[in-house]
Structure formats: structure tokens, C-alpha cells
mmCIF file of C-alpha atoms and ligand atoms in Angstrom:
data_model
loop_
_atom_site.group_PDB
_atom_site.id
_atom_site.type_symbol
_atom_site.label_atom_id
_atom_site.label_comp_id
_atom_site.label_asym_id
_atom_site.label_seq_id
_atom_site.Cartn_x
_atom_site.Cartn_y
_atom_site.Cartn_z
ATOM 1 C CA MET A 22 -86.639 87.019 -72.499
ATOM 2 C CA ILE A 23 -89.667 86.545 -70.222
ATOM 3 C CA HIS A 24 -88.822 82.850 -70.120
ATOM 4 C CA GLY A 25 -85.298 83.688 -68.866
ATOM 5 C CA VAL A 26 -86.501 86.067 -66.151
ATOM 6 C CA VAL A 27 -89.220 83.716 -64.932
ATOM 7 C CA GLY A 28 -86.931 80.655 -64.894
ATOM 8 C CA ALA A 29 -84.133 82.440 -63.010
ATOM 9 C CA ALA A 30 -86.503 84.184 -60.591
ATOM 10 C CA ASP A 31 -88.305 80.933 -59.833
ATOM 11 C CA GLN A 32 -85.003 79.380 -58.736
ATOM 12 C CA LEU A 33 -84.547 82.320 -56.363
ATOM 13 C CA GLY A 34 -88.029 81.714 -54.948
ATOM 14 C CA TRP A 35 -89.395 85.000 -56.279
ATOM 15 C CA GLU A 36 -92.816 85.648 -57.753
ATOM 16 C CA VAL A 37 -92.848 87.274 -61.202
ATOM 17 C CA ILE A 38 -95.747 89.305 -62.499
ATOM 18 C CA GLY A 39 -95.974 90.628 -66.026
ATOM 19 C CA PHE A 40 -97.710 93.966 -66.590
ATOM 20 C CA ARG A 41 -99.913 94.024 -69.669
ATOM 21 C CA ASP A 42 -99.386 96.576 -72.443
ATOM 22 C CA GLY A 43 -96.103 97.867 -71.075
ATOM 23 C CA PHE A 44 -96.229 100.730 -68.602
ATOM 24 C CA GLU A 45 -99.985 101.068 -69.154
ATOM 25 C CA GLY A 46 -100.502 97.953 -67.029
ATOM 26 C CA LEU A 47 -99.156 99.870 -64.050
ATOM 27 C CA LEU A 48 -102.053 102.300 -64.026
ATOM 28 C CA PRO A 49 -104.591 101.564 -61.270
ATOM 29 C CA PRO A 50 -106.053 99.077 -60.626
ATOM 30 C CA GLY A 51 -103.049 97.392 -62.316
ATOM 31 C CA ASP A 52 -103.332 95.000 -65.245
ATOM 32 C CA TYR A 53 -100.946 92.097 -64.806
ATOM 33 C CA LYS A 54 -100.606 88.356 -64.660
ATOM 34 C CA VAL A 55 -98.550 86.026 -62.503
ATOM 35 C CA LEU A 56 -95.954 84.200 -64.585
ATOM 36 C CA LYS A 57 -94.689 80.708 -63.719
ATOM 37 C CA PRO A 58 -92.098 78.650 -65.617
ATOM 38 C CA LYS A 59 -94.856 76.413 -66.984
ATOM 39 C CA ASP A 60 -96.449 79.498 -68.617
ATOM 40 C CA THR A 61 -93.304 80.540 -70.427
ATOM 41 C CA ILE A 62 -91.504 77.452 -71.697
ATOM 42 C CA GLY A 63 -93.786 77.316 -74.739
ATOM 43 C CA ILE A 64 -93.263 80.940 -75.749
ATOM 44 C CA LEU A 65 -89.735 80.597 -77.146
ATOM 45 C CA LYS A 66 -91.075 80.131 -80.639
ATOM 46 C CA LEU A 67 -93.285 83.240 -80.502
ATOM 47 C CA GLY A 68 -92.416 86.699 -81.784
ATOM 48 C CA GLY A 69 -93.745 89.829 -80.058
ATOM 49 C CA THR A 70 -94.811 89.509 -76.451
ATOM 50 C CA ILE A 71 -97.443 87.529 -74.553
ATOM 51 C CA LEU A 72 -98.019 90.620 -72.401
ATOM 52 C CA GLY A 73 -98.970 93.090 -75.124
ATOM 53 C CA THR A 74 -97.216 96.416 -75.497
ATOM 54 C CA THR A 75 -97.589 100.020 -76.531
ATOM 55 C CA ASN A 76 -95.114 102.539 -77.897
ATOM 56 C CA LYS A 77 -97.512 105.425 -77.309
ATOM 57 C CA GLY A 78 -99.830 105.976 -74.331
ATOM 58 C CA HIS A 79 -99.382 107.737 -70.987
ATOM 59 C CA PHE A 80 -95.709 106.930 -70.516
ATOM 60 C CA ALA A 81 -94.248 107.920 -73.896
ATOM 61 C CA ALA A 82 -91.034 109.840 -73.260
ATOM 62 C CA LYS A 83 -89.713 110.288 -76.795
ATOM 63 C CA VAL A 84 -91.071 112.675 -79.399
ATOM 64 C CA GLY A 85 -88.309 112.228 -81.964
ATOM 65 C CA PRO A 86 -84.606 111.511 -82.037
ATOM 66 C CA GLY A 87 -83.085 113.360 -79.115
ATOM 67 C CA ASN A 88 -86.379 114.968 -78.082
ATOM 68 C CA VAL A 89 -87.327 113.806 -74.629
ATOM 69 C CA THR A 90 -90.427 114.763 -72.714
ATOM 70 C CA ALA A 91 -91.052 113.822 -69.083
ATOM 71 C CA VAL A 92 -93.858 111.484 -68.068
ATOM 72 C CA PRO A 93 -96.256 113.692 -66.051
ATOM 73 C CA ALA A 94 -95.888 113.515 -62.263
ATOM 74 C CA GLU A 95 -99.518 112.476 -61.671
ATOM 75 C CA ILE A 96 -99.131 109.479 -64.015
ATOM 76 C CA VAL A 97 -95.904 108.436 -62.272
ATOM 77 C CA ALA A 98 -97.606 108.764 -58.875
ATOM 78 C CA LYS A 99 -100.558 106.588 -59.955
ATOM 79 C CA ALA A 100 -98.243 103.896 -61.293
ATOM 80 C CA LYS A 101 -96.166 104.019 -58.111
ATOM 81 C CA ARG A 102 -99.278 103.246 -56.064
ATOM 82 C CA THR A 103 -99.730 100.026 -58.062
ATOM 83 C CA MET A 104 -96.061 99.127 -57.528
ATOM 84 C CA ASP A 105 -96.379 99.685 -53.772
ATOM 85 C CA GLN A 106 -99.668 97.829 -53.439
ATOM 86 C CA LEU A 107 -98.208 94.803 -55.206
ATOM 87 C CA GLY A 108 -94.906 95.052 -53.337
ATOM 88 C CA VAL A 109 -92.830 95.073 -56.523
ATOM 89 C CA ASN A 110 -89.088 94.949 -55.659
ATOM 90 C CA ALA A 111 -87.719 95.257 -59.193
ATOM 91 C CA LEU A 112 -89.285 96.439 -62.436
ATOM 92 C CA ILE A 113 -87.721 95.037 -65.600
ATOM 93 C CA ILE A 114 -88.341 97.212 -68.633
ATOM 94 C CA VAL A 115 -87.960 95.570 -72.016
ATOM 95 C CA GLY A 116 -87.743 97.878 -74.988
ATOM 96 C CA GLY A 117 -85.874 100.319 -77.149
ATOM 97 C CA ASP A 118 -84.801 103.907 -76.736
ATOM 98 C CA GLY A 119 -88.327 105.162 -75.918
ATOM 99 C CA SER A 120 -89.193 102.648 -73.175
ATOM 100 C CA LEU A 121 -85.740 102.837 -71.636
ATOM 101 C CA THR A 122 -85.867 106.641 -71.616
ATOM 102 C CA THR A 123 -89.060 106.359 -69.565
ATOM 103 C CA GLY A 124 -87.265 103.778 -67.404
ATOM 104 C CA LEU A 125 -84.398 106.195 -66.808
ATOM 105 C CA GLN A 126 -86.785 108.895 -65.628
ATOM 106 C CA LEU A 127 -88.434 106.463 -63.214
ATOM 107 C CA PHE A 128 -85.060 105.249 -61.952
ATOM 108 C CA ARG A 129 -84.009 108.839 -61.297
ATOM 109 C CA GLU A 130 -87.227 109.217 -59.307
ATOM 110 C CA GLY A 131 -86.208 106.309 -57.111
ATOM 111 C CA TRP A 132 -87.800 103.307 -58.821
ATOM 112 C CA PRO A 133 -85.975 99.923 -58.853
ATOM 113 C CA ILE A 134 -85.542 99.778 -62.629
ATOM 114 C CA ILE A 135 -83.605 97.299 -64.744
ATOM 115 C CA GLY A 136 -83.526 97.632 -68.527
ATOM 116 C CA VAL A 137 -83.379 95.019 -71.248
ATOM 117 C CA PRO A 138 -82.584 96.146 -74.825
ATOM 118 C CA LYS A 139 -85.167 94.903 -77.288
ATOM 119 C CA THR A 140 -85.721 96.514 -80.650
ATOM 120 C CA ILE A 141 -85.421 95.275 -84.198
ATOM 121 C CA ASP A 142 -83.648 98.557 -85.025
ATOM 122 C CA ASN A 143 -80.481 97.573 -83.080
ATOM 123 C CA ASP A 144 -79.889 101.264 -82.435
ATOM 124 C CA LEU A 145 -79.276 101.370 -78.682
ATOM 125 C CA SER A 146 -75.934 102.664 -77.515
ATOM 126 C CA ALA A 147 -73.802 100.588 -75.162
ATOM 127 C CA THR A 148 -74.892 97.212 -76.495
ATOM 128 C CA ALA A 149 -73.592 95.509 -79.622
ATOM 129 C CA MET A 150 -76.935 93.842 -80.180
ATOM 130 C CA THR A 151 -80.547 94.072 -79.120
ATOM 131 C CA PHE A 152 -82.751 91.019 -79.311
ATOM 132 C CA GLY A 153 -85.255 91.038 -82.170
ATOM 133 C CA PHE A 154 -82.702 92.407 -84.615
ATOM 134 C CA ASP A 155 -81.467 89.072 -85.915
ATOM 135 C CA SER A 156 -85.026 87.866 -86.568
ATOM 136 C CA ALA A 157 -85.841 91.046 -88.508
ATOM 137 C CA VAL A 158 -82.680 90.623 -90.571
ATOM 138 C CA SER A 159 -83.611 87.039 -91.374
ATOM 139 C CA THR A 160 -86.983 88.250 -92.699
ATOM 140 C CA VAL A 161 -85.195 90.726 -94.969
ATOM 141 C CA VAL A 162 -82.890 87.987 -96.240
ATOM 142 C CA ASP A 163 -85.847 85.711 -96.943
ATOM 143 C CA ALA A 164 -87.605 88.535 -98.834
ATOM 144 C CA LEU A 165 -84.506 89.247 -100.920
ATOM 145 C CA ASP A 166 -84.087 85.554 -101.714
ATOM 146 C CA ARG A 167 -87.623 85.663 -103.115
ATOM 147 C CA LEU A 168 -87.195 88.971 -104.942
ATOM 148 C CA HIS A 169 -84.144 87.618 -106.781
ATOM 149 C CA THR A 170 -86.521 85.424 -108.793
ATOM 150 C CA THR A 171 -88.503 88.233 -110.426
ATOM 151 C CA ALA A 172 -85.452 90.474 -110.657
ATOM 152 C CA GLU A 173 -83.555 87.874 -112.642
ATOM 153 C CA SER A 174 -86.309 86.509 -114.840
ATOM 154 C CA HIS A 175 -87.661 89.969 -115.744
ATOM 155 C CA LYS A 176 -84.267 91.713 -115.730
ATOM 156 C CA ARG A 177 -85.646 94.319 -113.352
ATOM 157 C CA ILE A 178 -84.545 96.526 -110.534
ATOM 158 C CA MET A 179 -86.337 95.400 -107.386
ATOM 159 C CA VAL A 180 -86.359 97.854 -104.474
ATOM 160 C CA LEU A 181 -87.015 96.587 -100.945
ATOM 161 C CA GLU A 182 -87.834 99.112 -98.202
ATOM 162 C CA VAL A 183 -87.013 97.891 -94.709
ATOM 163 C CA MET A 184 -87.492 99.230 -91.182
ATOM 164 C CA GLY A 185 -84.865 100.439 -88.719
ATOM 165 C CA ARG A 186 -86.010 103.980 -88.006
ATOM 166 C CA HIS A 187 -82.995 106.325 -88.123
ATOM 167 C CA ALA A 188 -80.416 103.515 -88.206
ATOM 168 C CA GLY A 189 -79.330 101.461 -91.199
ATOM 169 C CA TRP A 190 -78.513 98.207 -89.377
ATOM 170 C CA ILE A 191 -81.398 96.126 -90.720
ATOM 171 C CA ALA A 192 -80.818 97.375 -94.269
ATOM 172 C CA LEU A 193 -77.072 96.811 -94.133
ATOM 173 C CA TRP A 194 -77.079 93.371 -92.518
ATOM 174 C CA GLY A 195 -80.129 92.180 -94.447
ATOM 175 C CA GLY A 196 -78.855 93.630 -97.707
ATOM 176 C CA ILE A 197 -75.413 92.066 -97.442
ATOM 177 C CA ALA A 198 -76.749 88.660 -96.379
ATOM 178 C CA GLY A 199 -79.501 88.703 -99.004
ATOM 179 C CA GLY A 200 -77.224 89.607 -101.916
ATOM 180 C CA ALA A 201 -78.410 93.172 -102.602
ATOM 181 C CA SER A 202 -76.187 95.169 -104.950
ATOM 182 C CA VAL A 203 -77.306 98.576 -103.663
ATOM 183 C CA ILE A 204 -77.944 99.425 -99.996
ATOM 184 C CA LEU A 205 -79.115 102.897 -99.013
ATOM 185 C CA ILE A 206 -78.979 103.804 -95.327
ATOM 186 C CA PRO A 207 -79.610 106.938 -93.234
ATOM 187 C CA GLU A 208 -75.960 107.254 -92.225
ATOM 188 C CA ILE A 209 -74.647 107.578 -95.801
ATOM 189 C CA PRO A 210 -76.256 110.251 -98.013
ATOM 190 C CA PHE A 211 -76.886 108.871 -101.488
ATOM 191 C CA ASP A 212 -76.963 110.305 -104.976
ATOM 192 C CA PHE A 213 -79.457 108.977 -107.565
ATOM 193 C CA GLU A 214 -77.029 109.650 -110.423
ATOM 194 C CA LYS A 215 -74.350 107.506 -108.784
ATOM 195 C CA VAL A 216 -76.780 104.660 -108.090
ATOM 196 C CA SER A 217 -78.172 104.730 -111.631
ATOM 197 C CA GLU A 218 -74.666 104.845 -113.173
ATOM 198 C CA PHE A 219 -73.769 101.826 -111.033
ATOM 199 C CA ILE A 220 -76.849 99.945 -112.273
ATOM 200 C CA LYS A 221 -76.236 100.897 -115.902
ATOM 201 C CA HIS A 222 -72.648 99.693 -115.586
ATOM 202 C CA ARG A 223 -73.880 96.342 -114.204
ATOM 203 C CA ASP A 224 -76.304 96.101 -117.107
ATOM 204 C CA ALA A 225 -73.512 96.745 -119.617
ATOM 205 C CA GLN A 226 -71.554 93.938 -117.972
ATOM 206 C CA GLY A 227 -74.435 91.505 -118.416
ATOM 207 C CA GLN A 228 -75.908 91.738 -114.910
ATOM 208 C CA HIS A 229 -79.405 92.759 -115.877
ATOM 209 C CA SER A 230 -81.099 92.552 -112.487
ATOM 210 C CA THR A 231 -80.368 94.594 -109.385
ATOM 211 C CA LEU A 232 -81.686 94.292 -105.863
ATOM 212 C CA VAL A 233 -81.790 97.578 -103.963
ATOM 213 C CA VAL A 234 -82.411 97.732 -100.212
ATOM 214 C CA VAL A 235 -83.402 101.088 -98.790
ATOM 215 C CA ALA A 236 -83.820 101.845 -95.107
ATOM 216 C CA GLU A 237 -87.060 103.645 -94.228
ATOM 217 C CA GLY A 238 -85.011 106.338 -92.469
ATOM 218 C CA ALA A 239 -82.673 107.113 -95.365
ATOM 219 C CA SER A 240 -82.989 110.725 -96.490
ATOM 220 C CA MET A 241 -83.759 111.729 -100.028
ATOM 221 C CA PRO A 242 -80.857 113.588 -101.693
ATOM 222 C CA ASP A 243 -82.391 116.920 -100.615
ATOM 223 C CA GLY A 244 -82.115 115.740 -97.003
ATOM 224 C CA ALA A 245 -85.831 115.111 -96.501
ATOM 225 C CA LEU A 246 -87.177 112.065 -94.671
ATOM 226 C CA VAL A 247 -90.094 110.288 -96.330
ATOM 227 C CA THR A 248 -92.892 109.966 -93.804
ATOM 228 C CA ILE A 249 -96.345 108.441 -93.536
ATOM 229 C CA ASP A 250 -97.208 110.696 -90.632
ATOM 230 C CA ALA A 251 -94.880 113.391 -89.362
ATOM 231 C CA ASN A 252 -97.109 114.081 -86.333
ATOM 232 C CA ALA A 253 -97.929 110.594 -85.132
ATOM 233 C CA GLY A 254 -98.150 111.663 -81.492
ATOM 234 C CA GLY A 255 -94.597 110.636 -80.637
ATOM 235 C CA GLU A 256 -91.905 109.460 -83.030
ATOM 236 C CA VAL A 257 -92.475 110.349 -86.679
ATOM 237 C CA ARG A 258 -93.854 107.420 -88.784
ATOM 238 C CA LEU A 259 -91.390 106.714 -91.557
ATOM 239 C CA GLY A 260 -92.304 105.025 -94.808
ATOM 240 C CA GLY A 261 -92.576 105.464 -98.553
ATOM 241 C CA ILE A 262 -88.979 105.999 -99.608
ATOM 242 C CA GLY A 263 -88.927 102.657 -101.478
ATOM 243 C CA GLU A 264 -91.530 103.874 -103.978
ATOM 244 C CA GLN A 265 -89.673 107.129 -104.526
ATOM 245 C CA VAL A 266 -86.347 105.407 -105.041
ATOM 246 C CA ALA A 267 -87.950 102.966 -107.495
ATOM 247 C CA LYS A 268 -89.540 105.797 -109.493
ATOM 248 C CA GLN A 269 -86.272 107.727 -109.793
ATOM 249 C CA LEU A 270 -84.195 104.693 -110.706
ATOM 250 C CA GLN A 271 -86.660 103.661 -113.410
ATOM 251 C CA LEU A 272 -86.512 107.178 -114.799
ATOM 252 C CA LEU A 273 -82.734 107.391 -114.766
ATOM 253 C CA THR A 274 -81.873 103.873 -115.942
ATOM 254 C CA GLY A 275 -84.831 103.169 -118.215
ATOM 255 C CA LYS A 276 -85.136 99.773 -116.518
ATOM 256 C CA GLU A 277 -88.422 98.392 -115.283
ATOM 257 C CA THR A 278 -88.448 98.817 -111.513
ATOM 258 C CA ARG A 279 -90.733 97.589 -108.752
ATOM 259 C CA SER A 280 -90.762 98.300 -105.053
ATOM 260 C CA THR A 281 -91.836 96.223 -102.051
ATOM 261 C CA THR A 282 -92.221 97.449 -98.496
ATOM 262 C CA LEU A 283 -91.576 94.717 -95.969
ATOM 263 C CA GLY A 284 -93.210 96.575 -93.070
ATOM 264 C CA HIS A 285 -94.381 94.711 -90.004
ATOM 265 C CA LEU A 286 -93.508 91.301 -91.434
ATOM 266 C CA GLN A 287 -90.089 92.149 -89.977
ATOM 267 C CA ARG A 288 -91.565 92.231 -86.503
ATOM 268 C CA GLY A 289 -93.420 88.935 -86.493
ATOM 269 C CA GLY A 290 -93.085 85.219 -86.746
ATOM 270 C CA ALA A 291 -90.788 82.781 -85.033
ATOM 271 C CA PRO A 292 -87.572 84.322 -83.661
ATOM 272 C CA THR A 293 -84.214 83.014 -84.889
ATOM 273 C CA SER A 294 -82.250 80.708 -82.591
ATOM 274 C CA LEU A 295 -79.804 83.575 -81.930
ATOM 275 C CA ASP A 296 -82.644 85.792 -80.700
ATOM 276 C CA ARG A 297 -84.150 82.998 -78.593
ATOM 277 C CA ILE A 298 -80.857 82.384 -76.844
ATOM 278 C CA LEU A 299 -80.000 86.077 -76.539
ATOM 279 C CA GLY A 300 -83.450 86.791 -75.091
ATOM 280 C CA MET A 301 -83.108 83.964 -72.586
ATOM 281 C CA ARG A 302 -79.640 85.135 -71.507
ATOM 282 C CA PHE A 303 -80.831 88.739 -71.247
ATOM 283 C CA GLY A 304 -83.703 87.590 -69.013
ATOM 284 C CA VAL A 305 -81.390 85.623 -66.741
ATOM 285 C CA MET A 306 -79.030 88.623 -66.490
ATOM 286 C CA ALA A 307 -81.979 90.912 -65.660
ATOM 287 C CA ALA A 308 -82.939 88.605 -62.764
ATOM 288 C CA LYS A 309 -79.298 88.588 -61.597
ATOM 289 C CA LEU A 310 -79.173 92.399 -61.638
ATOM 290 C CA ALA A 311 -82.390 92.459 -59.615
ATOM 291 C CA GLU A 312 -80.860 90.050 -57.090
ATOM 292 C CA GLU A 313 -77.817 92.314 -56.784
ATOM 293 C CA GLY A 314 -79.989 95.426 -56.483
ATOM 294 C CA ALA A 315 -78.120 96.853 -59.496
ATOM 295 C CA PHE A 316 -80.904 99.249 -60.440
ATOM 296 C CA GLY A 317 -80.495 101.840 -63.189
ATOM 297 C CA ARG A 318 -78.580 99.314 -65.269
ATOM 298 C CA MET A 319 -79.429 97.787 -68.634
ATOM 299 C CA VAL A 320 -78.449 94.327 -69.783
ATOM 300 C CA SER A 321 -75.919 94.587 -72.616
ATOM 301 C CA TYR A 322 -74.105 92.406 -75.132
ATOM 302 C CA GLU A 323 -70.496 92.862 -76.123
ATOM 303 C CA ALA A 324 -67.996 90.473 -77.671
ATOM 304 C CA TYR A 325 -70.290 87.440 -77.198
ATOM 305 C CA HIS A 326 -70.802 88.217 -73.501
ATOM 306 C CA VAL A 327 -73.951 89.329 -71.728
ATOM 307 C CA ASP A 328 -73.155 92.045 -69.194
ATOM 308 C CA SER A 329 -74.712 95.313 -68.067
ATOM 309 C CA VAL A 330 -74.253 99.072 -68.489
ATOM 310 C CA LEU A 331 -75.881 102.167 -67.017
ATOM 311 C CA ILE A 332 -79.244 102.856 -68.679
ATOM 312 C CA GLU A 333 -78.166 106.477 -69.029
ATOM 313 C CA ASP A 334 -75.286 105.353 -71.254
ATOM 314 C CA ALA A 335 -77.639 103.442 -73.545
ATOM 315 C CA VAL A 336 -80.381 105.951 -74.318
ATOM 316 C CA ASN A 337 -80.676 109.286 -76.066
ATOM 317 C CA LYS A 338 -77.784 108.734 -78.409
ATOM 318 C CA LEU A 339 -78.575 106.289 -81.144
ATOM 319 C CA ARG A 340 -75.994 103.713 -82.133
ATOM 320 C CA LEU A 341 -75.722 104.273 -85.854
ATOM 321 C CA VAL A 342 -73.756 102.578 -88.608
ATOM 322 C CA GLU A 343 -70.304 104.165 -88.867
ATOM 323 C CA PRO A 344 -69.797 105.138 -92.538
ATOM 324 C CA ASP A 345 -66.080 104.302 -92.320
ATOM 325 C CA SER A 346 -66.459 101.076 -90.342
ATOM 326 C CA GLU A 347 -65.050 97.684 -91.272
ATOM 327 C CA LEU A 348 -68.608 96.468 -92.049
ATOM 328 C CA VAL A 349 -69.256 99.251 -94.561
ATOM 329 C CA ASP A 350 -65.781 98.798 -96.050
ATOM 330 C CA ALA A 351 -66.438 95.062 -96.418
ATOM 331 C CA ALA A 352 -69.726 95.752 -98.223
ATOM 332 C CA LYS A 353 -67.931 98.107 -100.606
ATOM 333 C CA ALA A 354 -65.080 95.626 -101.057
ATOM 334 C CA VAL A 355 -67.497 93.062 -102.501
ATOM 335 C CA GLY A 356 -68.876 95.637 -104.895
ATOM 336 C CA ILE A 357 -72.001 96.787 -103.079
ATOM 337 C CA CYS A 358 -73.012 100.371 -103.895
ATOM 338 C CA LEU A 359 -73.990 102.506 -100.924
ATOM 339 C CA GLY A 360 -75.002 105.393 -103.113
ATOM 340 C CA ASP A 361 -72.125 107.692 -102.159
HETATM 341 O O1 F6P B 29 -88.731 100.718 -83.592
HETATM 342 C C1 F6P B 29 -89.166 99.575 -84.237
HETATM 343 C C2 F6P B 29 -89.970 99.902 -85.465
HETATM 344 O O2 F6P B 29 -90.401 98.712 -86.065
HETATM 345 C C3 F6P B 29 -89.257 100.787 -86.485
HETATM 346 O O3 F6P B 29 -88.331 100.086 -87.254
HETATM 347 C C4 F6P B 29 -90.439 101.341 -87.232
HETATM 348 O O4 F6P B 29 -90.155 102.592 -87.808
HETATM 349 C C5 F6P B 29 -91.466 101.514 -86.156
HETATM 350 O O5 F6P B 29 -91.125 100.630 -85.105
HETATM 351 C C6 F6P B 29 -92.876 101.234 -86.585
HETATM 352 O O6 F6P B 29 -93.699 101.520 -85.535
HETATM 353 P P1 F6P B 29 -95.278 101.328 -85.587
HETATM 354 O O7 F6P B 29 -95.544 99.852 -85.589
HETATM 355 O O8 F6P B 29 -95.751 102.003 -84.364
HETATM 356 O O9 F6P B 29 -95.743 101.957 -86.869
#
């Protein structure tokens, strides 16, 4: 993404500076570096960001799904001084719902903001895809390919817990592509009895191994989220449902069951070619929006085209998996159990 912005801006004769650690770099005296095309051509193969980031700190605007808090006026004023001193004409914000919610506040306060959707969770409204998602899915697929080995040779149930926060996109895409037989996502409440009956039926038919993918944000049948830290100073930290699902399924099916949590492996490593190209195109579109003075807009992706939408249409309402969508129907049509 940075590579796309820098390349396009260079052609326009603009200088690009990258603030370190997200919004934090805007706090006086300003922590940033000048970015030239020669600095960014080599970063295509890198995950994460060369600028550092934070999803907490002074500018955090989200304290849970739908819960927005304003960035304090004195923090905004300090950051604005840095913007003015440096003569920044456009500020491109790259991130998910949290960062773009902060961006929306700043735009409404008169800042020249452009948004770029980047989150592995793929949960932003008004864009069919965020960059980072495809790379996370490919990590899930790779993990499932590996888990098949133990599942088959030991005739076990193998549970894989994946990220995605309150959306089931990573679990659903990764699970389908990686050959999981059970996929449990936040959008579809599941029943342990139904999942265990499904597994027992497979067993009776001679399919003695089962791969189960569970999204970290899926709720237990009583509706509870499984959390590592419910008061993490911002969004709740999800995690641990894989172990619980494994324990219950072992109990109900009598089959040996193991669980693996993929965690931050999903957020690292070399991006897929789709993400590299999407990121580059998003960066070029961000520079174009800046040239047009189209502030308050976020780069978007729809039907293979990169375009833009209002930031306010993209944040504060998560794009979730539709339980009766063609994708879910297709998963069910090939015999995948979604636990309902
Ligand atoms: O939003 C991206 C994401 O990776 C989620 O899928 C996950 O719940 C969360 O971030 C983890 O955040 P942290 O690295 O702060 O624990």
C-alpha cells in the first residue's frame, strides 16, 4: 500500500512522509520519515508495516463493537500542530474499523483525511475486501493442510481457532479452502450436540478424522464470548474458544481431540500476490483521492474494481457473513457443518 502511495505521489511531484506508530507519530515533535520510491520497492514482500503501528494509545476511538469514544480535544489539537508545522495536505489512514473511526472524527473536525481499508478481519462495510485478509486466509489453509496429517493418521478431531474478531470471514474462507468439515462462526449460533452427531455420523461412514475451524469470536451455545481479557483497554481480547470446543467434542464423541490456536501467525509473513496487488492499487487510489481533494472518503473494492466510498459508510457497522448467503449455502452444499 505504502509503495502504491509513494509511487503515485512521486509522479505528481509530491513529498510523502510516513508517521511512525500510526496516529502516535503525529504527537509533537512528530515522529515520521520521508518516503521515496527507492525506500518502498523492496517492501512488497513484507507483512505488517515498515512504519510501526498501534491499535491502542492516545487516538483509540473504539471500545467494543458499536461503542465509540471521541479522541480528546487536547490530543487532536497537539496532533494538528504537527500537521500544520509539516504542511501536510492529505493524511492517509490505513486500518480497520478502529483507525477509520478515529479518521472520521478528524475529518469531521476539518482534517484532510483519506481512508484505506486494511484488516485481516475483512469486516469493514462498503468494501468487498480489505487487504491483509487473503494473506491471513492463506495461513489458515496452510495450517489446515498440515493438520490433516495428524487428523488422518491418528483418526482424531483437530480443532483450529482462527482470528477475525466478531466476523467469521477468515474461518469461513480458510475453512472451506483448507478442507474443514466443521466451521463455527460468530454469525451462526452452533449446537454441540449437532456438531458431535455430525462427527459421529462421519465416523460411522468411515471418515474417522475431522477438521474443525472455529472463529475466535464465535459464541458458546449460552451466548458467551470466550475472552483472554475482557477489559483490554479498548476492544475485548478474544481467544480460547478452540480449547473449549475441543473439550466438549471429545466428551460428546469419545474421539481424541486436539486444538491449535493460530494466533498472530495469521498476521505475519509474506503477503499473497492478491494482497500485494490490492495494496498497491489501494495506495494509488488513495493518492488519486488526495489529488482530487476527495477527503472523508475511503478506498473500496467491489466487483474487481478499486473505487471509493464515504468513510462514514464504512465504519461502525461491521460487515458480517450473511447466514443465508450463497457462500454459506455453498459450504453446506458440499457437506460442511456450520453447527446449526
Ligand atoms: O483486528 C485484527 C486482529 O488480528 C483480530 O483478528 C484479533 O482479534 C486482534 O486483531 C488481535 O489484536 P492484538 O494483536 O492487539 O491482540
